[in-house]
Amino acid sequence: MTEQDFIPSSYAHTLTQGTVSFQSPSNIALVKYWGKYGEQLPKNASISFTLSACHTKTSLHFEPKTSDGFEFQVFLDGNREAGFEPKIQKFFERIETYIPFLKDYSFRIETSNSFPHSSGIASSASGMSALAMCLMQMERQMTPMEDAFFKKKASFLARLGSGSASRSIEGPLVVWGTHQAIEGSSNLFGVPYAYEVHANFRDYQDVILLVDKGEKQVSSTVGHNLMHSHPFAVQRFQQANNQLEALMPVLKSGDLDAFIEIVEAEALSLHAMMMTSTPNYILMKPNTLQIIERIRNFRLQTGSKVCFTLDAGANVHVLFPKSEKDQVLQFITSELVSFCKNGEYIADQTGLGAIHVSENQ
Ligand code: DP6
């Protein structure tokens, strides 16, 4: 498919005023997207677990208007959040070709996150995917479409808001970025991972340890741009694509040792990129390292298959199979929680993606 396939030719109906609402989750990459080009296109393919407890709920109220330009206001937990509006403005500009009715309506975007806004958990993946789903729901009311196309285009739009958001529409595993080993994969949108996955990965657990809350030291767009002139860029993009390919037999066989090796290497490679870019950033905190060391020791001592991954920040995602839930939660509360800001963490697990919620909830 190409961008052209997402440009609608005409609509069968127009809408009067109304509301559409979607809840969409965050996701955690196993093979990381870090480096982009053109209009939100990834330099390598990535794969993530879709989460479920960490989500954004967005209601999009719309009413017809005749004035020029985009008209919208954003509310977070019921309060106007003008700080979010430049990002939405940019998003609307990027998607207008594909959603030509955008200027025909005045929008009120009401959004709330299941996780604290200052937690350092990126709300862009859940937020942009929820908004993309709302816009697609409007489009679906104007013209009939297949469910598969609906999801593909929602992912395509979400990507234009935030790259990783393209991986939050479906679940539990989604690939974004063209990869020769994954049929149907595309730089334009995420696709559900359609190959065999071992039962070991069912309801995989992710406990997010909030090591450092608050504003990001480096925005992801700035971070991605550091890859343009990065001395290791070519090798990194190749490494990511290789790791994704290496992960496929691991997902099939359920080999958790091999899984750990790939996932932890990816997390550290991502941070290595930031440590070796110009300017460079150290986004891990002392407590991030304390946690990593303890996870590795725990594994050695107990034979547990717990492992870690990281986003572009100090928080640690602790990943483990559901069968180890009691044991690992016990370990987390007794040994790791003391390294979290105010002892805060979020227990999550894999999920199936965005869901339509009743408009009056
Ligand atoms: C480190 O999707 O937040 O989480 O496309 O600029 O919005 P933009 O970036 P974003 O980058 C996420 C990077 C990452 C790795 C990943 O999720 O693959």
mmCIF file of C-alpha atoms and ligand atoms in Angstrom:
data_model
loop_
_atom_site.group_PDB
_atom_site.id
_atom_site.type_symbol
_atom_site.label_atom_id
_atom_site.label_comp_id
_atom_site.label_asym_id
_atom_site.label_seq_id
_atom_site.Cartn_x
_atom_site.Cartn_y
_atom_site.Cartn_z
ATOM 1 C CA MET A 1 0.000 0.000 0.000
ATOM 2 C CA THR A 2 1.088 3.590 -0.529
ATOM 3 C CA GLU A 3 0.100 6.910 1.020
ATOM 4 C CA GLN A 4 -2.314 7.413 -1.898
ATOM 5 C CA ASP A 5 -4.441 4.499 -0.697
ATOM 6 C CA PHE A 6 -5.319 6.470 2.434
ATOM 7 C CA ILE A 7 -6.682 9.504 0.602
ATOM 8 C CA PRO A 8 -10.471 9.184 0.462
ATOM 9 C CA SER A 9 -12.079 10.058 -2.859
ATOM 10 C CA SER A 10 -15.419 11.265 -1.504
ATOM 11 C CA TYR A 11 -17.772 10.707 1.395
ATOM 12 C CA ALA A 12 -21.236 9.220 1.169
ATOM 13 C CA HIS A 13 -22.550 11.271 4.138
ATOM 14 C CA THR A 14 -21.617 14.308 6.167
ATOM 15 C CA LEU A 15 -22.101 14.398 9.913
ATOM 16 C CA THR A 16 -23.896 16.808 12.144
ATOM 17 C CA GLN A 17 -22.529 17.246 15.625
ATOM 18 C CA GLY A 18 -21.565 14.234 17.710
ATOM 19 C CA THR A 19 -18.991 12.490 19.864
ATOM 20 C CA VAL A 20 -16.743 9.485 19.354
ATOM 21 C CA SER A 21 -14.645 7.882 22.098
ATOM 22 C CA PHE A 22 -11.774 5.426 22.132
ATOM 23 C CA GLN A 23 -9.447 3.977 24.696
ATOM 24 C CA SER A 24 -5.996 3.118 23.458
ATOM 25 C CA PRO A 25 -3.015 1.602 25.246
ATOM 26 C CA SER A 26 0.651 2.372 25.474
ATOM 27 C CA ASN A 27 3.151 -0.148 24.119
ATOM 28 C CA ILE A 28 6.650 -1.260 24.988
ATOM 29 C CA ALA A 29 9.128 -1.944 22.211
ATOM 30 C CA LEU A 30 11.179 -5.134 22.313
ATOM 31 C CA VAL A 31 13.144 -4.049 19.244
ATOM 32 C CA LYS A 32 13.375 -0.276 19.329
ATOM 33 C CA TYR A 33 12.489 2.421 16.846
ATOM 34 C CA TRP A 34 15.177 5.070 17.137
ATOM 35 C CA GLY A 35 15.856 7.109 14.027
ATOM 36 C CA LYS A 36 13.379 8.384 11.466
ATOM 37 C CA TYR A 37 13.321 10.151 8.112
ATOM 38 C CA GLY A 38 10.862 11.880 5.791
ATOM 39 C CA GLU A 39 7.429 12.171 7.269
ATOM 40 C CA GLN A 40 7.580 9.923 10.318
ATOM 41 C CA LEU A 41 9.153 6.958 8.556
ATOM 42 C CA PRO A 42 11.308 4.622 10.637
ATOM 43 C CA LYS A 43 14.937 3.859 9.807
ATOM 44 C CA ASN A 44 14.431 0.275 10.998
ATOM 45 C CA ALA A 45 11.607 -2.093 11.802
ATOM 46 C CA SER A 46 10.486 -2.378 15.421
ATOM 47 C CA ILE A 47 8.240 -4.726 17.380
ATOM 48 C CA SER A 48 6.373 -4.100 20.606
ATOM 49 C CA PHE A 49 4.082 -5.625 23.146
ATOM 50 C CA THR A 50 0.837 -3.708 23.312
ATOM 51 C CA LEU A 51 0.012 -2.935 26.946
ATOM 52 C CA SER A 52 -3.385 -2.721 28.597
ATOM 53 C CA ALA A 53 -3.456 -0.981 31.993
ATOM 54 C CA CYS A 54 -1.545 2.065 30.714
ATOM 55 C CA HIS A 55 -3.990 3.718 28.382
ATOM 56 C CA THR A 56 -5.519 6.993 27.255
ATOM 57 C CA LYS A 57 -9.205 7.556 26.844
ATOM 58 C CA THR A 58 -10.149 10.227 24.351
ATOM 59 C CA SER A 59 -13.524 11.657 23.447
ATOM 60 C CA LEU A 60 -13.729 13.731 20.324
ATOM 61 C CA HIS A 61 -16.700 16.100 20.177
ATOM 62 C CA PHE A 62 -17.322 17.628 16.799
ATOM 63 C CA GLU A 63 -19.671 20.166 15.312
ATOM 64 C CA PRO A 64 -19.748 21.561 11.805
ATOM 65 C CA LYS A 65 -18.181 24.965 11.185
ATOM 66 C CA THR A 66 -17.600 27.163 8.163
ATOM 67 C CA SER A 67 -14.555 29.252 9.150
ATOM 68 C CA ASP A 68 -11.091 28.579 7.699
ATOM 69 C CA GLY A 69 -8.345 26.699 9.489
ATOM 70 C CA PHE A 70 -8.323 24.052 12.194
ATOM 71 C CA GLU A 71 -10.428 24.660 15.253
ATOM 72 C CA PHE A 72 -9.919 22.553 18.348
ATOM 73 C CA GLN A 73 -9.320 22.692 22.065
ATOM 74 C CA VAL A 74 -7.663 20.020 24.189
ATOM 75 C CA PHE A 75 -8.756 19.117 27.712
ATOM 76 C CA LEU A 76 -6.810 16.832 30.044
ATOM 77 C CA ASP A 77 -8.877 15.449 32.913
ATOM 78 C CA GLY A 78 -11.449 18.144 32.271
ATOM 79 C CA ASN A 79 -8.993 21.070 32.263
ATOM 80 C CA ARG A 80 -7.933 22.983 29.171
ATOM 81 C CA GLU A 81 -4.411 21.916 28.250
ATOM 82 C CA ALA A 82 -3.225 24.520 25.737
ATOM 83 C CA GLY A 83 0.280 23.060 26.054
ATOM 84 C CA PHE A 84 -0.822 20.021 24.031
ATOM 85 C CA GLU A 85 -2.302 22.081 21.225
ATOM 86 C CA PRO A 86 0.809 22.776 19.099
ATOM 87 C CA LYS A 87 1.379 19.023 18.852
ATOM 88 C CA ILE A 88 -2.228 18.463 17.764
ATOM 89 C CA GLN A 89 -1.977 21.355 15.310
ATOM 90 C CA LYS A 90 1.061 19.706 13.725
ATOM 91 C CA PHE A 91 -0.721 16.354 13.709
ATOM 92 C CA PHE A 92 -3.747 17.875 11.945
ATOM 93 C CA GLU A 93 -1.495 19.529 9.369
ATOM 94 C CA ARG A 94 0.192 16.203 8.653
ATOM 95 C CA ILE A 95 -3.019 14.223 8.311
ATOM 96 C CA GLU A 96 -5.234 16.747 6.552
ATOM 97 C CA THR A 97 -4.616 15.202 3.118
ATOM 98 C CA TYR A 98 -5.887 11.885 4.472
ATOM 99 C CA ILE A 99 -8.717 13.287 6.616
ATOM 100 C CA PRO A 100 -10.033 16.070 4.396
ATOM 101 C CA PHE A 101 -12.998 16.854 6.681
ATOM 102 C CA LEU A 102 -10.726 18.167 9.454
ATOM 103 C CA LYS A 103 -11.365 21.825 8.662
ATOM 104 C CA ASP A 104 -15.120 21.302 8.412
ATOM 105 C CA TYR A 105 -15.547 20.751 12.138
ATOM 106 C CA SER A 106 -14.768 22.405 15.403
ATOM 107 C CA PHE A 107 -13.352 19.832 17.828
ATOM 108 C CA ARG A 108 -13.213 19.469 21.542
ATOM 109 C CA ILE A 109 -10.684 16.777 22.447
ATOM 110 C CA GLU A 110 -11.169 15.428 25.952
ATOM 111 C CA THR A 111 -8.481 13.105 27.119
ATOM 112 C CA SER A 112 -7.417 11.338 30.282
ATOM 113 C CA ASN A 113 -4.626 8.891 31.041
ATOM 114 C CA SER A 114 -4.860 5.893 33.334
ATOM 115 C CA PHE A 115 -1.323 6.707 34.490
ATOM 116 C CA PRO A 116 -0.133 9.946 36.073
ATOM 117 C CA HIS A 117 0.813 12.493 33.409
ATOM 118 C CA SER A 118 4.103 13.237 35.142
ATOM 119 C CA SER A 119 5.025 9.551 35.432
ATOM 120 C CA GLY A 120 7.479 9.722 32.562
ATOM 121 C CA ILE A 121 5.379 7.159 30.689
ATOM 122 C CA ALA A 122 4.992 8.407 27.164
ATOM 123 C CA SER A 123 1.388 9.334 26.594
ATOM 124 C CA SER A 124 2.042 10.063 22.919
ATOM 125 C CA ALA A 125 1.572 6.450 21.787
ATOM 126 C CA SER A 126 -1.700 5.960 23.638
ATOM 127 C CA GLY A 127 -2.905 9.533 23.077
ATOM 128 C CA MET A 128 -2.192 9.750 19.353
ATOM 129 C CA SER A 129 -3.583 6.286 18.669
ATOM 130 C CA ALA A 130 -6.776 7.081 20.593
ATOM 131 C CA LEU A 131 -7.246 10.307 18.623
ATOM 132 C CA ALA A 132 -6.513 8.539 15.336
ATOM 133 C CA MET A 133 -9.180 5.934 16.166
ATOM 134 C CA CYS A 134 -11.697 8.689 16.942
ATOM 135 C CA LEU A 135 -11.058 10.365 13.592
ATOM 136 C CA MET A 136 -11.394 7.036 11.808
ATOM 137 C CA GLN A 137 -14.664 6.401 13.600
ATOM 138 C CA MET A 138 -15.921 9.713 12.209
ATOM 139 C CA GLU A 139 -14.725 8.742 8.758
ATOM 140 C CA ARG A 140 -16.415 5.367 9.054
ATOM 141 C CA GLN A 141 -19.675 7.127 9.769
ATOM 142 C CA MET A 142 -19.239 9.094 6.536
ATOM 143 C CA THR A 143 -18.292 6.197 4.330
ATOM 144 C CA PRO A 144 -18.402 2.422 4.808
ATOM 145 C CA MET A 145 -15.079 0.601 5.075
ATOM 146 C CA GLU A 146 -13.661 -2.792 5.965
ATOM 147 C CA ASP A 147 -12.477 -3.289 9.505
ATOM 148 C CA ALA A 148 -8.973 -4.199 8.310
ATOM 149 C CA PHE A 149 -8.687 -0.933 6.393
ATOM 150 C CA PHE A 150 -10.069 1.010 9.352
ATOM 151 C CA LYS A 151 -7.278 -0.305 11.595
ATOM 152 C CA LYS A 152 -4.566 0.115 9.001
ATOM 153 C CA LYS A 153 -5.497 3.705 8.364
ATOM 154 C CA ALA A 154 -5.834 4.399 12.106
ATOM 155 C CA SER A 155 -2.282 3.112 12.552
ATOM 156 C CA PHE A 156 -1.135 5.150 9.550
ATOM 157 C CA LEU A 157 -2.627 8.328 11.058
ATOM 158 C CA ALA A 158 -1.335 7.541 14.551
ATOM 159 C CA ARG A 159 2.164 7.188 13.085
ATOM 160 C CA LEU A 160 1.947 10.718 11.749
ATOM 161 C CA GLY A 161 1.247 11.872 15.314
ATOM 162 C CA SER A 162 3.962 9.768 16.951
ATOM 163 C CA GLY A 163 5.840 6.877 15.381
ATOM 164 C CA SER A 164 5.376 4.422 18.220
ATOM 165 C CA ALA A 165 1.631 5.199 18.296
ATOM 166 C CA SER A 166 1.301 3.184 15.081
ATOM 167 C CA ARG A 167 1.922 0.095 17.236
ATOM 168 C CA SER A 168 -0.910 0.740 19.725
ATOM 169 C CA ILE A 169 -3.969 0.089 17.551
ATOM 170 C CA GLU A 170 -3.782 -3.696 17.823
ATOM 171 C CA GLY A 171 -2.006 -6.305 19.934
ATOM 172 C CA PRO A 172 -0.499 -8.208 21.593
ATOM 173 C CA LEU A 173 2.548 -7.935 19.292
ATOM 174 C CA VAL A 174 2.849 -5.364 16.527
ATOM 175 C CA VAL A 175 5.563 -4.743 13.942
ATOM 176 C CA TRP A 176 6.088 -1.338 12.398
ATOM 177 C CA GLY A 177 8.590 -0.832 9.596
ATOM 178 C CA THR A 178 9.274 -2.727 6.424
ATOM 179 C CA HIS A 179 11.152 -5.952 7.106
ATOM 180 C CA GLN A 180 11.810 -8.616 4.529
ATOM 181 C CA ALA A 181 10.997 -11.435 6.989
ATOM 182 C CA ILE A 182 7.581 -10.027 7.938
ATOM 183 C CA GLU A 183 5.015 -10.265 5.213
ATOM 184 C CA GLY A 184 2.826 -7.194 4.894
ATOM 185 C CA SER A 185 5.117 -5.073 7.087
ATOM 186 C CA SER A 186 5.265 -1.419 6.162
ATOM 187 C CA ASN A 187 6.935 1.827 7.086
ATOM 188 C CA LEU A 188 3.518 3.458 6.830
ATOM 189 C CA PHE A 189 1.632 1.569 9.550
ATOM 190 C CA GLY A 190 1.941 -1.151 12.172
ATOM 191 C CA VAL A 191 0.756 -4.701 11.492
ATOM 192 C CA PRO A 192 -0.136 -7.364 14.051
ATOM 193 C CA TYR A 193 2.611 -9.973 14.300
ATOM 194 C CA ALA A 194 0.966 -12.839 12.451
ATOM 195 C CA TYR A 195 3.485 -15.642 13.045
ATOM 196 C CA GLU A 196 3.429 -18.387 15.655
ATOM 197 C CA VAL A 197 3.892 -17.194 19.240
ATOM 198 C CA HIS A 198 4.570 -19.624 22.094
ATOM 199 C CA ALA A 199 2.224 -19.772 25.083
ATOM 200 C CA ASN A 200 5.101 -18.512 27.276
ATOM 201 C CA PHE A 201 4.396 -15.063 25.873
ATOM 202 C CA ARG A 202 0.676 -15.098 26.602
ATOM 203 C CA ASP A 203 -0.311 -12.276 28.975
ATOM 204 C CA TYR A 204 3.337 -11.336 29.347
ATOM 205 C CA GLN A 205 3.802 -9.117 32.374
ATOM 206 C CA ASP A 206 5.316 -5.635 32.370
ATOM 207 C CA VAL A 207 5.829 -3.847 35.674
ATOM 208 C CA ILE A 208 6.918 -0.279 35.030
ATOM 209 C CA LEU A 209 9.173 1.050 37.760
ATOM 210 C CA LEU A 210 8.930 4.824 37.943
ATOM 211 C CA VAL A 211 12.509 5.781 38.679
ATOM 212 C CA ASP A 212 12.352 9.329 37.484
ATOM 213 C CA LYS A 213 9.138 11.172 36.924
ATOM 214 C CA GLY A 214 8.612 14.502 35.269
ATOM 215 C CA GLU A 215 9.638 16.084 32.008
ATOM 216 C CA LYS A 216 11.792 14.180 29.579
ATOM 217 C CA GLN A 217 15.396 15.339 29.366
ATOM 218 C CA VAL A 218 15.321 14.906 25.602
ATOM 219 C CA SER A 219 12.155 14.797 23.512
ATOM 220 C CA SER A 220 11.854 11.748 21.305
ATOM 221 C CA THR A 221 11.871 13.854 18.145
ATOM 222 C CA VAL A 222 15.167 15.456 19.187
ATOM 223 C CA GLY A 223 16.449 11.993 20.093
ATOM 224 C CA HIS A 224 15.483 10.501 16.731
ATOM 225 C CA ASN A 225 17.173 13.391 14.961
ATOM 226 C CA LEU A 226 20.439 12.631 16.743
ATOM 227 C CA MET A 227 20.595 9.507 14.608
ATOM 228 C CA HIS A 228 21.018 11.564 11.408
ATOM 229 C CA SER A 229 24.661 12.280 12.018
ATOM 230 C CA HIS A 230 25.350 9.423 14.381
ATOM 231 C CA PRO A 231 28.617 7.535 13.853
ATOM 232 C CA PHE A 232 26.927 4.177 14.517
ATOM 233 C CA ALA A 233 23.627 4.844 12.736
ATOM 234 C CA VAL A 234 24.023 2.375 9.878
ATOM 235 C CA GLN A 235 25.135 -0.418 12.200
ATOM 236 C CA ARG A 236 22.332 0.339 14.637
ATOM 237 C CA PHE A 237 19.581 0.164 12.015
ATOM 238 C CA GLN A 238 21.051 -3.088 10.729
ATOM 239 C CA GLN A 239 21.322 -4.455 14.262
ATOM 240 C CA ALA A 240 17.661 -3.691 14.975
ATOM 241 C CA ASN A 241 16.519 -5.408 11.805
ATOM 242 C CA ASN A 242 18.714 -8.410 12.632
ATOM 243 C CA GLN A 243 17.373 -8.561 16.186
ATOM 244 C CA LEU A 244 13.804 -8.568 14.906
ATOM 245 C CA GLU A 245 14.610 -11.464 12.643
ATOM 246 C CA ALA A 246 16.365 -13.291 15.480
ATOM 247 C CA LEU A 247 13.329 -12.763 17.686
ATOM 248 C CA MET A 248 10.973 -14.611 15.337
ATOM 249 C CA PRO A 249 12.165 -18.186 16.107
ATOM 250 C CA VAL A 250 12.386 -17.194 19.779
ATOM 251 C CA LEU A 251 8.759 -16.082 19.841
ATOM 252 C CA LYS A 252 7.861 -19.374 18.210
ATOM 253 C CA SER A 253 9.871 -21.688 20.469
ATOM 254 C CA GLY A 254 9.276 -19.803 23.710
ATOM 255 C CA ASP A 255 13.015 -19.744 24.444
ATOM 256 C CA LEU A 256 13.014 -17.188 27.255
ATOM 257 C CA ASP A 257 16.813 -17.074 27.634
ATOM 258 C CA ALA A 258 17.162 -16.051 24.015
ATOM 259 C CA PHE A 259 14.299 -13.573 24.464
ATOM 260 C CA ILE A 260 16.080 -11.951 27.413
ATOM 261 C CA GLU A 261 19.306 -11.649 25.466
ATOM 262 C CA ILE A 262 17.659 -9.814 22.583
ATOM 263 C CA VAL A 263 15.389 -7.586 24.661
ATOM 264 C CA GLU A 264 18.060 -6.406 27.081
ATOM 265 C CA ALA A 265 20.561 -5.855 24.278
ATOM 266 C CA GLU A 266 17.997 -3.685 22.491
ATOM 267 C CA ALA A 267 17.383 -1.559 25.585
ATOM 268 C CA LEU A 268 21.077 -0.999 26.127
ATOM 269 C CA SER A 269 21.722 -0.315 22.447
ATOM 270 C CA LEU A 270 19.075 2.394 22.499
ATOM 271 C CA HIS A 271 20.790 4.043 25.448
ATOM 272 C CA ALA A 272 24.207 3.497 23.895
ATOM 273 C CA MET A 273 23.006 5.499 20.901
ATOM 274 C CA MET A 274 22.116 8.390 23.156
ATOM 275 C CA MET A 275 25.377 8.162 25.038
ATOM 276 C CA THR A 276 27.365 8.305 21.810
ATOM 277 C CA SER A 277 25.474 10.982 19.894
ATOM 278 C CA THR A 278 26.381 14.662 19.626
ATOM 279 C CA PRO A 279 25.277 16.106 21.966
ATOM 280 C CA ASN A 280 25.155 13.033 24.164
ATOM 281 C CA TYR A 281 22.699 12.124 26.901
ATOM 282 C CA ILE A 282 22.784 9.786 29.846
ATOM 283 C CA LEU A 283 19.133 9.039 30.457
ATOM 284 C CA MET A 284 19.614 6.251 32.973
ATOM 285 C CA LYS A 285 19.831 7.251 36.623
ATOM 286 C CA PRO A 286 21.826 5.508 39.345
ATOM 287 C CA ASN A 287 18.628 3.776 40.419
ATOM 288 C CA THR A 288 18.072 2.492 36.877
ATOM 289 C CA LEU A 289 21.402 0.691 37.136
ATOM 290 C CA GLN A 290 20.662 -0.543 40.640
ATOM 291 C CA ILE A 291 17.477 -2.135 39.343
ATOM 292 C CA ILE A 292 19.184 -3.681 36.311
ATOM 293 C CA GLU A 293 21.871 -5.187 38.506
ATOM 294 C CA ARG A 294 19.349 -6.626 40.916
ATOM 295 C CA ILE A 295 17.283 -8.124 38.115
ATOM 296 C CA ARG A 296 20.390 -9.836 36.765
ATOM 297 C CA ASN A 297 21.379 -11.122 40.189
ATOM 298 C CA PHE A 298 17.885 -12.382 40.871
ATOM 299 C CA ARG A 299 17.977 -14.263 37.599
ATOM 300 C CA LEU A 300 21.299 -15.859 38.459
ATOM 301 C CA GLN A 301 20.189 -16.837 41.932
ATOM 302 C CA THR A 302 16.728 -18.151 41.131
ATOM 303 C CA GLY A 303 16.716 -19.128 37.463
ATOM 304 C CA SER A 304 13.837 -16.687 36.928
ATOM 305 C CA LYS A 305 13.248 -15.450 33.381
ATOM 306 C CA VAL A 306 12.619 -11.861 34.430
ATOM 307 C CA CYS A 307 14.325 -9.211 32.306
ATOM 308 C CA PHE A 308 14.285 -5.468 31.722
ATOM 309 C CA THR A 309 13.787 -3.058 28.916
ATOM 310 C CA LEU A 310 13.972 0.733 28.797
ATOM 311 C CA ASP A 311 12.349 3.602 26.966
ATOM 312 C CA ALA A 312 14.226 6.797 26.240
ATOM 313 C CA GLY A 313 14.304 7.608 29.951
ATOM 314 C CA ALA A 314 15.223 6.316 33.389
ATOM 315 C CA ASN A 315 12.150 4.161 34.079
ATOM 316 C CA VAL A 316 12.564 0.410 33.904
ATOM 317 C CA HIS A 317 10.059 -1.995 32.354
ATOM 318 C CA VAL A 318 10.353 -5.340 34.133
ATOM 319 C CA LEU A 319 9.186 -8.099 31.792
ATOM 320 C CA PHE A 320 8.360 -11.658 32.857
ATOM 321 C CA PRO A 321 6.077 -14.564 31.993
ATOM 322 C CA LYS A 322 2.725 -14.812 33.737
ATOM 323 C CA SER A 323 3.744 -18.114 35.337
ATOM 324 C CA GLU A 324 6.291 -16.181 37.430
ATOM 325 C CA LYS A 325 3.885 -13.460 38.489
ATOM 326 C CA ASP A 326 3.782 -14.129 42.240
ATOM 327 C CA GLN A 327 7.480 -14.726 42.584
ATOM 328 C CA VAL A 328 8.550 -11.674 40.569
ATOM 329 C CA LEU A 329 6.005 -9.320 42.173
ATOM 330 C CA GLN A 330 7.373 -10.411 45.524
ATOM 331 C CA PHE A 331 10.923 -9.674 44.320
ATOM 332 C CA ILE A 332 9.851 -6.287 42.965
ATOM 333 C CA THR A 333 8.178 -5.193 46.164
ATOM 334 C CA SER A 334 10.975 -6.407 48.416
ATOM 335 C CA GLU A 335 14.001 -5.381 46.338
ATOM 336 C CA LEU A 336 13.160 -2.918 43.574
ATOM 337 C CA VAL A 337 10.419 -0.603 44.759
ATOM 338 C CA SER A 338 12.823 1.241 47.042
ATOM 339 C CA PHE A 339 14.571 2.553 43.902
ATOM 340 C CA CYS A 340 11.358 4.102 42.541
ATOM 341 C CA LYS A 341 10.333 7.709 43.123
ATOM 342 C CA ASN A 342 7.873 7.575 46.024
ATOM 343 C CA GLY A 343 7.863 3.787 45.657
ATOM 344 C CA GLU A 344 5.648 4.086 42.587
ATOM 345 C CA TYR A 345 5.232 1.416 39.926
ATOM 346 C CA ILE A 346 2.531 0.273 37.513
ATOM 347 C CA ALA A 347 1.701 -3.389 36.976
ATOM 348 C CA ASP A 348 0.663 -4.006 33.392
ATOM 349 C CA GLN A 349 0.494 -6.844 30.899
ATOM 350 C CA THR A 350 0.029 -7.352 27.194
ATOM 351 C CA GLY A 351 -3.273 -6.358 25.635
ATOM 352 C CA LEU A 352 -5.137 -6.275 22.367
ATOM 353 C CA GLY A 353 -5.121 -2.615 21.413
ATOM 354 C CA ALA A 354 -7.584 0.219 21.087
ATOM 355 C CA ILE A 355 -11.255 -0.204 21.962
ATOM 356 C CA HIS A 356 -14.352 1.785 21.208
ATOM 357 C CA VAL A 357 -15.941 3.059 24.396
ATOM 358 C CA SER A 358 -19.476 4.159 24.888
ATOM 359 C CA GLU A 359 -19.827 7.857 24.138
ATOM 360 C CA ASN A 360 -21.495 8.700 27.418
ATOM 361 C CA GLN A 361 -19.033 6.987 29.761
HETATM 362 C C1 DP6 B 1 12.494 4.887 22.608
HETATM 363 O O1 DP6 B 1 7.302 7.323 18.968
HETATM 364 O O2 DP6 B 1 7.912 8.780 20.914
HETATM 365 O O3 DP6 B 1 10.152 4.596 22.814
HETATM 366 O O4 DP6 B 1 7.830 9.485 16.365
HETATM 367 O O5 DP6 B 1 9.077 11.352 17.440
HETATM 368 O O6 DP6 B 1 6.834 10.681 18.336
HETATM 369 P P1 DP6 B 1 8.110 10.241 17.633
HETATM 370 O O7 DP6 B 1 8.852 9.250 18.641
HETATM 371 P P2 DP6 B 1 8.311 8.165 19.631
HETATM 372 O O8 DP6 B 1 9.654 7.327 19.864
HETATM 373 C C2 DP6 B 1 9.670 6.227 20.702
HETATM 374 C C3 DP6 B 1 11.020 5.699 20.841
HETATM 375 C C4 DP6 B 1 11.208 4.615 21.874
HETATM 376 C C5 DP6 B 1 11.341 3.251 21.216
HETATM 377 C C6 DP6 B 1 10.085 2.639 20.657
HETATM 378 O O9 DP6 B 1 8.995 2.824 21.207
HETATM 379 O O10 DP6 B 1 10.227 1.900 19.657
#
